[in-house]
């Protein structure tokens, strides 16, 4: 698998992480919330990390290729970086709100 394929897989993982779903696209009064979106992103990250662990264990047992493990690690890394970026933006917005004069 080439580096462009690894990059494409990592991009697809990031796109799935923040893909709009029905809860996130509903108007505010109909049950969709930012918290639901974050919960889904964290659950997706957890699932991606578990798959990486499974592929790593399979490689250690001789049942998987190294490229599969490298791809899984790259996908997990992209998912973590995306979630950390969102967290940083949330903290930055909170800090800005706290500095506002009332």
PDB file of C-alpha atoms in Angstrom, residues 89-102:
ATOM      1  CA  UNK A  89     -11.246  25.254  19.974  1.00  0.00           C
ATOM      2  CA  UNK A  90     -13.826  24.572  22.682  1.00  0.00           C
ATOM      3  CA  UNK A  91     -11.389  25.643  25.409  1.00  0.00           C
ATOM      4  CA  UNK A  92     -10.476  28.745  23.414  1.00  0.00           C
ATOM      5  CA  UNK A  93     -14.167  29.653  23.007  1.00  0.00           C
ATOM      6  CA  UNK A  94     -14.787  29.091  26.736  1.00  0.00           C
ATOM      7  CA  UNK A  95     -11.842  31.341  27.640  1.00  0.00           C
ATOM      8  CA  UNK A  96     -13.151  34.037  25.322  1.00  0.00           C
ATOM      9  CA  UNK A  97     -16.618  33.846  26.879  1.00  0.00           C
ATOM     10  CA  UNK A  98     -15.151  34.090  30.369  1.00  0.00           C
ATOM     11  CA  UNK A  99     -13.264  37.275  29.389  1.00  0.00           C
ATOM     12  CA  UNK A 100     -16.446  39.021  28.216  1.00  0.00           C
ATOM     13  CA  UNK A 101     -17.704  41.959  30.255  1.00  0.00           C
ATOM     14  CA  UNK A 102     -21.221  41.538  31.606  1.00  0.00           C
TER      15      UNK A 102
END
